[in-house]
Short mmCIF file of C-alpha atoms in Angstrom, two decimals:
data_model
loop_
_atom_site.label_atom_id
_atom_site.label_comp_id
_atom_site.label_asym_id
_atom_site.label_seq_id
_atom_site.Cartn_x
_atom_site.Cartn_y
_atom_site.Cartn_z
CA MET A 664 116.56 56.12 76.73
CA ARG A 665 116.88 52.46 77.82
CA ARG A 666 114.13 53.23 80.46
CA ARG A 667 111.83 54.97 77.94
CA THR A 668 112.21 51.79 75.71
CA LEU A 669 111.20 49.37 78.25
CA VAL A 670 108.37 51.61 79.33
CA ALA A 671 106.78 51.75 75.99
CA LEU A 672 107.23 47.99 75.31
CA ALA A 673 105.48 47.32 78.47
CA LEU A 674 102.90 49.20 77.64
CA ALA A 675 102.72 47.73 74.29
CA LEU A 676 102.52 44.38 76.01
CA ALA A 677 99.75 45.29 78.32
CA THR A 678 97.98 46.72 75.57
CA LEU A 679 98.23 43.50 73.72
CA LEU A 680 97.33 41.46 76.77
CA ALA A 681 94.08 43.64 77.27
CA LEU A 682 93.01 43.37 73.70
CA LEU A 683 93.65 39.41 73.72
CA LEU A 684 91.68 39.29 76.95
CA LEU A 685 88.80 41.44 75.38
CA ASP A 686 88.87 39.25 72.30
CA GLY A 687 88.70 36.17 74.69
CA ALA A 688 85.65 37.58 76.62
CA ILE A 689 83.90 38.47 73.41
CA SER A 690 84.48 34.93 72.02
CA LEU A 691 83.48 33.09 75.28
CA LEU A 692 80.81 35.54 76.57
CA VAL A 693 79.40 37.88 73.72
CA LEU A 694 79.02 35.84 70.50
CA PRO A 695 77.68 32.47 72.13
CA ARG A 696 74.63 34.95 73.33
CA THR A 697 73.92 36.99 70.05
CA TRP A 698 70.62 35.94 68.62
CA ARG A 699 72.23 35.68 65.02
CA PRO A 700 75.06 33.42 64.22
CA ALA A 701 78.56 34.98 63.93
CA PRO A 702 80.65 34.15 60.98
CA PRO A 703 82.46 32.69 59.42
CA PHE A 704 79.72 30.87 57.93
CA GLY A 705 80.11 27.31 56.52
CA ALA A 706 78.04 24.00 56.10
CA ILE A 707 76.65 24.25 59.55
CA THR A 708 75.71 27.69 61.03
CA ASN A 709 73.83 27.04 64.19
CA PRO A 710 73.20 24.32 66.86
CA GLU A 711 69.57 23.49 65.13
CA GLN A 712 71.23 22.53 61.85
CA ARG A 713 73.68 20.20 63.88
CA ARG A 714 70.65 18.41 65.47
CA TRP A 715 69.15 18.12 61.96
CA LEU A 716 72.38 16.67 60.38
CA GLU A 717 72.63 14.16 63.47
CA GLU A 718 69.12 13.13 62.88
CA GLN A 719 69.45 12.70 59.05
CA LEU A 720 72.81 10.69 59.58
CA ALA A 721 70.97 8.47 62.43
CA SER A 722 67.79 8.07 60.12
CA ALA A 723 67.68 4.53 58.45
CA ALA A 724 65.81 5.93 55.43
CA ALA A 725 67.44 9.04 53.67
CA ASP A 726 63.99 10.41 52.78
CA PRO A 727 61.32 9.04 55.50
CA ALA A 728 57.80 8.92 54.31
CA THR A 729 56.65 11.35 57.20
CA GLY A 730 56.01 15.05 57.49
CA LEU A 731 54.85 17.55 54.60
CA GLY A 732 58.16 18.17 52.76
CA ARG A 733 60.57 16.05 50.76
CA PHE A 734 63.69 16.36 48.99
CA ASP A 735 63.35 17.62 45.39
CA PRO A 736 66.35 17.38 42.84
CA VAL A 737 65.07 20.10 40.69
CA LEU A 738 63.34 22.46 43.29
CA GLY A 739 65.45 21.66 46.32
CA TRP A 740 62.37 20.74 48.12
CA SER A 741 58.59 20.32 47.59
CA PHE A 742 55.77 18.73 49.29
CA ARG A 743 55.02 14.96 49.61
CA PRO A 744 51.70 14.15 47.89
CA LEU A 745 48.73 13.32 50.51
CA ALA A 746 50.85 14.43 53.41
CA VAL A 747 49.02 15.62 56.63
CA GLY A 748 50.54 18.00 59.01
CA ARG A 749 50.08 20.39 62.13
CA GLY A 750 47.63 18.29 63.88
CA GLY A 751 45.49 17.53 60.78
CA THR A 752 45.02 21.10 59.92
CA VAL A 753 47.09 21.28 56.95
CA HIS A 754 46.81 18.95 53.98
CA ILE A 755 48.61 18.36 50.74
CA ASN A 756 46.46 17.03 47.83
CA SER A 757 47.70 14.16 45.63
CA ARG A 758 49.47 16.56 43.14
CA GLY A 759 51.28 17.93 45.99
CA TRP A 760 49.43 21.18 46.03
CA ARG A 761 48.09 22.94 49.20
CA GLY A 762 44.56 21.77 50.50
CA ALA A 763 42.72 18.61 50.47
CA ARG A 764 40.81 19.41 47.38
CA GLU A 765 41.55 17.78 44.22
CA TYR A 766 41.01 19.67 40.85
CA ALA A 767 39.75 18.44 37.60
CA ALA A 768 42.45 18.51 34.70
CA GLU A 769 40.51 21.44 33.29
CA PRO A 770 37.93 23.93 35.06
CA ALA A 771 34.31 23.51 34.35
CA PRO A 772 32.82 26.03 31.68
CA GLY A 773 32.20 29.23 33.34
CA VAL A 774 34.74 28.74 36.05
CA VAL A 775 37.53 30.96 36.47
CA ARG A 776 40.96 29.29 37.36
CA ILE A 777 43.48 31.08 39.34
CA VAL A 778 46.95 29.59 40.25
CA ALA A 779 48.64 31.12 43.01
CA CYS A 780 52.63 30.75 43.00
CA GLY A 781 55.17 31.70 45.82
CA ASP A 782 56.59 30.97 49.10
CA SER A 783 55.22 30.49 52.84
CA PHE A 784 53.03 33.40 52.28
CA THR A 785 51.37 32.17 49.26
CA PHE A 786 51.19 28.80 50.97
CA GLY A 787 49.68 30.07 54.12
CA GLU A 788 52.21 29.12 56.61
CA GLU A 789 50.98 29.14 60.42
CA VAL A 790 47.30 28.46 59.49
CA ALA A 791 44.65 26.01 58.55
CA ASP A 792 43.93 24.95 55.28
CA GLU A 793 40.50 26.96 55.25
CA ASP A 794 42.10 30.15 56.64
CA ALA A 795 44.90 30.37 53.99
CA TRP A 796 44.04 33.46 51.45
CA THR A 797 43.86 31.16 48.57
CA ALA A 798 41.28 29.08 50.19
CA ARG A 799 39.22 32.06 51.43
CA LEU A 800 39.53 33.71 48.04
CA GLU A 801 37.86 30.42 46.54
CA SER A 802 35.24 29.69 49.19
CA GLY A 803 34.25 33.27 49.05
CA TRP A 804 34.21 33.99 45.28
CA PRO A 805 31.45 31.79 43.34
CA ASP A 806 32.54 30.07 40.02
CA VAL A 807 36.40 30.55 41.08
CA GLU A 808 38.95 28.01 41.95
CA VAL A 809 42.32 28.48 43.26
CA ILE A 810 45.16 26.29 42.91
CA ASN A 811 47.93 26.80 45.47
CA LEU A 812 51.23 26.28 44.52
CA GLY A 813 53.10 27.93 47.32
CA VAL A 814 55.96 26.20 49.02
CA GLY A 815 57.60 27.67 52.39
CA GLY A 816 61.13 28.84 51.85
CA TYR A 817 60.90 29.18 48.23
CA GLY A 818 62.63 31.89 46.08
CA THR A 819 60.85 33.59 42.90
CA ASP A 820 63.15 31.32 40.91
CA GLN A 821 61.69 28.23 42.57
CA ALA A 822 58.21 29.25 42.32
CA PHE A 823 58.91 30.08 38.65
CA LEU A 824 60.26 26.62 37.96
CA ARG A 825 57.41 24.93 39.82
CA PHE A 826 54.60 26.65 37.83
CA GLN A 827 56.66 25.78 34.64
CA ALA A 828 56.64 22.15 35.40
CA GLU A 829 53.28 21.72 37.04
CA ASP A 830 50.37 20.75 34.73
CA VAL A 831 47.59 23.13 36.05
CA GLY A 832 45.43 22.65 32.80
CA ALA A 833 45.31 24.25 29.47
CA ARG A 834 43.03 27.21 30.48
CA ILE A 835 44.41 29.34 33.04
CA ASP A 836 42.50 32.46 33.58
CA VAL A 837 45.07 34.26 36.29
CA VAL A 838 48.26 33.52 37.59
CA LEU A 839 49.29 35.37 40.95
CA ILE A 840 53.00 35.56 41.56
CA GLY A 841 53.54 35.95 45.03
CA LEU A 842 56.66 37.85 46.34
CA LEU A 843 57.47 38.31 49.77
CA LEU A 844 59.98 41.17 49.94
CA GLU A 845 62.71 38.95 51.72
CA ASN A 846 62.92 37.13 48.40
CA ILE A 847 65.33 39.37 46.98
CA GLY A 848 68.16 37.67 48.95
CA ARG A 849 66.80 34.19 48.48
CA ASN A 850 66.86 34.70 44.70
CA VAL A 851 70.59 34.94 44.42
CA ASN A 852 71.17 32.18 46.98
CA ARG A 853 71.85 28.68 46.51
CA TYR A 854 72.66 27.15 50.19
CA ARG A 855 69.95 28.46 52.41
CA PRO A 856 72.26 28.92 55.70
CA LEU A 857 74.73 31.47 53.93
CA TRP A 858 71.73 33.78 53.32
CA PHE A 859 69.74 33.12 56.66
CA PRO A 860 72.45 31.49 59.16
CA ARG A 861 69.46 31.08 61.49
CA THR A 862 67.48 28.80 59.70
CA PRO A 863 66.76 25.54 61.40
CA SER A 864 67.57 23.11 58.70
CA PRO A 865 70.19 23.07 55.73
CA ALA A 866 68.69 23.27 52.20
CA ALA A 867 70.04 23.61 48.85
CA LYS A 868 68.25 25.54 45.88
CA PRO A 869 68.53 26.12 42.19
CA ARG A 870 69.29 29.80 41.10
CA PHE A 871 69.37 31.96 37.80
CA LEU A 872 72.29 33.91 36.74
CA ARG A 873 71.47 36.87 34.66
CA GLU A 874 73.66 37.10 31.79
CA ASP A 875 73.49 39.37 28.77
CA GLY A 876 69.99 40.26 29.43
CA THR A 877 68.91 36.36 29.69
CA LEU A 878 68.61 34.03 32.51
CA ARG A 879 70.70 30.76 32.74
CA LEU A 880 69.80 28.23 35.34
CA LEU A 881 72.02 26.74 37.65
CA GLU A 882 70.68 23.28 38.60
CA LEU A 883 71.31 21.52 41.80
CA PRO A 884 74.22 19.02 41.96
CA PHE A 885 72.63 16.47 44.07
CA ALA A 886 70.34 13.91 42.80
CA THR A 887 69.04 12.54 46.28
CA GLN A 888 68.75 13.77 49.70
CA ALA A 889 71.29 11.15 50.99
CA GLU A 890 74.00 12.83 48.53
CA PHE A 891 72.79 16.39 49.91
CA VAL A 892 73.24 15.21 53.45
CA ALA A 893 76.73 13.72 53.07
CA ALA A 894 77.94 16.91 51.46
CA VAL A 895 76.71 18.74 54.54
CA ALA A 896 78.38 16.19 56.96
CA SER A 897 81.69 16.45 54.83
CA GLY A 898 81.63 20.36 54.78
CA GLU A 899 81.74 19.93 50.91
CA VAL A 900 78.31 21.43 50.35
CA CYS A 901 79.38 25.03 50.20
CA ALA A 902 82.10 24.38 47.64
CA ARG A 903 79.69 22.25 45.50
CA LEU A 904 77.21 25.34 45.29
CA ALA A 905 79.88 27.97 45.14
CA GLU A 906 79.27 28.98 41.41
CA GLY A 907 76.46 31.66 41.63
CA GLU A 908 76.30 31.88 45.41
CA PHE A 909 76.03 35.63 46.14
CA TRP A 910 76.48 35.20 49.89
CA SER A 911 79.36 32.98 49.80
CA ASP A 912 81.87 35.88 50.40
CA GLU A 913 83.09 35.54 54.05
CA PRO A 914 83.13 38.94 55.95
CA VAL A 915 85.97 37.46 58.25
CA PRO A 916 89.27 36.63 56.71
CA ALA A 917 90.51 32.72 57.15
CA TRP A 918 93.30 33.70 58.91
CA LEU A 919 91.21 35.81 61.61
CA ALA A 920 88.56 33.48 62.06
CA TRP A 921 89.83 32.73 65.59
CA SER A 922 89.36 36.28 66.51
CA GLY A 923 86.18 37.43 68.49
CA ILE A 924 86.78 40.86 67.79
CA ALA A 925 87.09 40.13 64.04
CA ARG A 926 83.95 37.99 64.15
CA LEU A 927 81.92 40.48 65.58
CA VAL A 928 82.77 43.07 63.22
CA GLY A 929 82.38 40.57 60.51
CA MET A 930 78.74 39.88 62.08
CA ARG A 931 77.90 43.34 61.73
CA ARG A 932 79.07 43.75 58.28
CA ALA A 933 77.57 40.46 57.17
CA TYR A 934 73.76 41.14 58.32
CA ALA A 935 74.09 44.92 57.37
CA ALA A 936 74.78 43.51 53.74
CA ARG A 937 71.44 41.56 54.22
CA GLU A 938 69.20 44.33 55.23
CA LEU A 939 66.23 44.41 52.88
CA PRO A 940 65.98 48.18 52.50
CA ARG A 941 69.56 48.35 51.41
CA LEU A 942 68.98 45.48 48.91
CA TRP A 943 65.65 47.04 47.46
CA ARG A 944 67.33 50.52 47.11
CA ASP A 945 70.43 49.15 45.17
CA VAL A 946 68.82 48.90 41.82
CA ASP A 947 72.19 47.98 40.06
CA GLY A 948 72.76 45.47 42.60
CA GLU A 949 72.66 41.78 41.49
CA PRO A 950 69.95 40.76 43.91
CA PHE A 951 67.61 43.64 42.70
CA ARG A 952 68.43 42.90 38.81
CA VAL A 953 67.99 39.15 39.26
CA THR A 954 64.73 39.59 40.95
CA LEU A 955 63.39 41.70 38.47
CA ALA A 956 64.41 39.63 35.62
CA LEU A 957 62.64 36.58 37.49
CA LEU A 958 59.45 38.73 37.87
CA ALA A 959 59.62 39.73 34.27
CA ALA A 960 60.18 36.26 32.82
CA PHE A 961 57.52 34.81 35.00
CA HIS A 962 55.07 37.24 34.01
CA ARG A 963 55.88 36.59 30.29
CA HIS A 964 55.69 33.04 30.52
CA ALA A 965 52.37 33.34 32.29
CA ILE A 966 50.67 35.41 29.71
CA GLU A 967 52.53 34.11 26.48
CA ALA A 968 53.27 30.35 27.19
CA ARG A 969 50.23 29.61 29.53
CA GLY A 970 47.68 31.93 28.19
CA ALA A 971 46.71 33.80 31.12
CA ARG A 972 44.73 36.90 30.79
CA LEU A 973 46.33 38.27 33.95
CA ALA A 974 49.47 37.73 35.67
CA PRO A 975 50.01 40.22 38.48
CA VAL A 976 52.83 40.24 41.16
CA LEU A 977 51.54 40.35 44.74
CA VAL A 978 53.93 41.90 47.00
CA PHE A 979 53.73 40.58 50.63
CA PRO A 980 55.45 42.56 53.31
CA THR A 981 56.71 41.01 56.46
CA ARG A 982 55.65 42.20 59.70
CA GLU A 983 58.82 44.54 59.96
CA ASP A 984 58.11 46.01 56.36
CA LEU A 985 54.72 46.92 57.64
CA ALA A 986 56.09 48.56 60.78
CA GLY A 987 58.31 50.53 59.01
CA LEU A 988 55.83 51.63 56.59
CA ALA A 989 53.76 52.79 59.43
CA GLU A 990 56.71 54.60 61.31
CA THR A 991 58.16 56.44 58.31
CA GLY A 992 55.40 56.29 55.82
CA GLU A 993 58.03 54.94 53.14
CA ARG A 994 57.87 52.01 51.31
CA THR A 995 61.74 50.94 50.78
CA TRP A 996 60.58 48.69 47.90
CA ASN A 997 59.37 51.46 45.65
CA PRO A 998 62.33 50.97 43.30
CA LEU A 999 60.94 47.47 42.69
CA LEU A 1000 57.29 48.95 42.04
CA ASP A 1001 58.58 51.66 39.62
CA ALA A 1002 60.74 49.25 37.66
CA LEU A 1003 57.59 46.70 37.24
CA ALA A 1004 55.35 49.80 36.23
CA ALA A 1005 58.17 50.75 33.53
CA GLN A 1006 58.02 47.06 32.23
CA GLY A 1007 54.13 46.88 32.21
CA ILE A 1008 54.14 44.35 34.64
CA ASP A 1009 51.00 44.27 36.78
CA CYS A 1010 51.53 44.59 40.61
CA LEU A 1011 49.34 44.55 43.84
CA ASP A 1012 51.31 45.86 46.70
CA LEU A 1013 49.36 44.27 49.75
CA SER A 1014 51.00 46.48 52.15
CA ALA A 1015 48.50 49.23 51.56
CA SER A 1016 45.17 46.92 52.36
CA LEU A 1017 47.22 45.38 55.25
CA ALA A 1018 48.20 48.70 56.82
CA ASP A 1019 44.60 50.07 56.35
CA ALA A 1020 43.50 46.95 58.21
CA ASP A 1021 45.98 47.40 60.94
CA ARG A 1022 44.96 51.03 61.51
CA ALA A 1023 41.32 49.97 61.52
CA ARG A 1024 42.29 47.51 64.08
CA ALA A 1025 40.09 47.80 67.61
CA PRO A 1026 41.23 46.79 70.78
CA GLY A 1027 40.90 43.12 71.30
CA ASP A 1028 40.61 42.46 67.35
CA PRO A 1029 43.06 39.65 66.18
CA PRO A 1030 46.53 40.66 64.94
CA LEU A 1031 47.47 40.51 61.14
CA TYR A 1032 50.55 38.34 61.90
CA GLY A 1033 50.96 35.18 63.81
CA ALA A 1034 54.55 34.37 64.97
CA SER A 1035 55.99 35.52 61.57
CA HIS A 1036 53.32 34.97 58.96
CA LEU A 1037 50.18 36.27 58.27
CA SER A 1038 47.17 35.06 60.83
CA PRO A 1039 43.76 34.17 59.67
CA ARG A 1040 42.68 37.78 59.79
CA GLY A 1041 45.81 38.78 57.54
CA ASN A 1042 44.85 35.97 55.32
CA GLU A 1043 41.32 37.46 54.94
CA VAL A 1044 42.64 40.82 54.15
CA VAL A 1045 44.73 39.45 51.27
CA ALA A 1046 41.94 37.45 49.83
CA ARG A 1047 39.73 40.41 49.83
CA ALA A 1048 42.43 42.66 48.18
CA VAL A 1049 43.27 40.12 45.72
CA ARG A 1050 39.46 39.88 44.66
CA ALA A 1051 38.95 43.40 44.46
CA TRP A 1052 41.90 43.78 42.07
CA VAL A 1053 41.30 40.62 39.96
CA GLU A 1054 37.47 40.84 39.58
CA PRO A 1055 36.97 44.13 37.81
CA ARG A 1056 39.73 43.23 35.53
CA LEU A 1057 38.35 39.59 34.33
CA GLY A 1058 35.32 41.67 33.25
CA GLU A 1059 37.22 44.03 30.89
#
């Protein structure tokens, strides 16, 4: 009996030692080589963010007058008026809008004014001013002007708040509500590294809570860039933005944060929860319900408060969304399209036009996407699709 006990104890110790060695190997060899940060997530989730923080702390000015972007105490971030970037190919006008053109307070008689809202796919990330779809729409359509309010990284909530705040004239004919399918996760996020741990720099944003059928705004608690940087440096940023942060629940218990195995399992769970098809199919989930409520409020405000004749939602697919559509023929965001139709909200799903253009692409033709955004050719496809949808409806 004693011999069996000793053998069992030896086997248990050997198993424990093997698990500890495996755990150590995962911590030292596997997790540092994964392309996505492993949990637990906190104020800093990757080395690029650490470098950003070091640069901010070493800077003599909390908000130096360089670059396109600047801290915004209401929206989180916005553009610096009259900024120029990317080798002189990207301009911001005196109002903080995309492009070098300055717009009159009101459009001239007979001119149709269109206001485009959204994130980097509306802004035209990765392309020069003249290649952004808003600029191509404007240049190719006589007596039409297109104000581009898109800002990279924005959620639908920030785009809505910016549209409410901007003075784009008393007469607006069309408001285009840009929705990148990835926005569903941003719309319930307040500290960007918790939703997108690979982001190169931390950022904080406001968000809306959906309560009893209404939307309640959670404002930013930081008045200045310096205050925000100090909160990141101290690690207090997550606690100060905890209210309403959908992605704050850690997939790894604090007492297991030392374990490589637990972190690997937690990483799988964390990124599975962030998969876009899963979020769009969960029509009872908070991300879906908040996003739908935001789009409905945005549409209603454009029509009723700002007098727009049209206010369609423009659905932008990522490269991965378009590839999935080509492979399976399934739009995983169909629940969104159905919900918008049920509420009488116009919608232009740009995946159809982009998919048609991709199928028609001949060898040697430029691709529709650049690194991660639409290429000049992709922007041209969007401009044509938007005009084909809007023009006949303006004549009705």
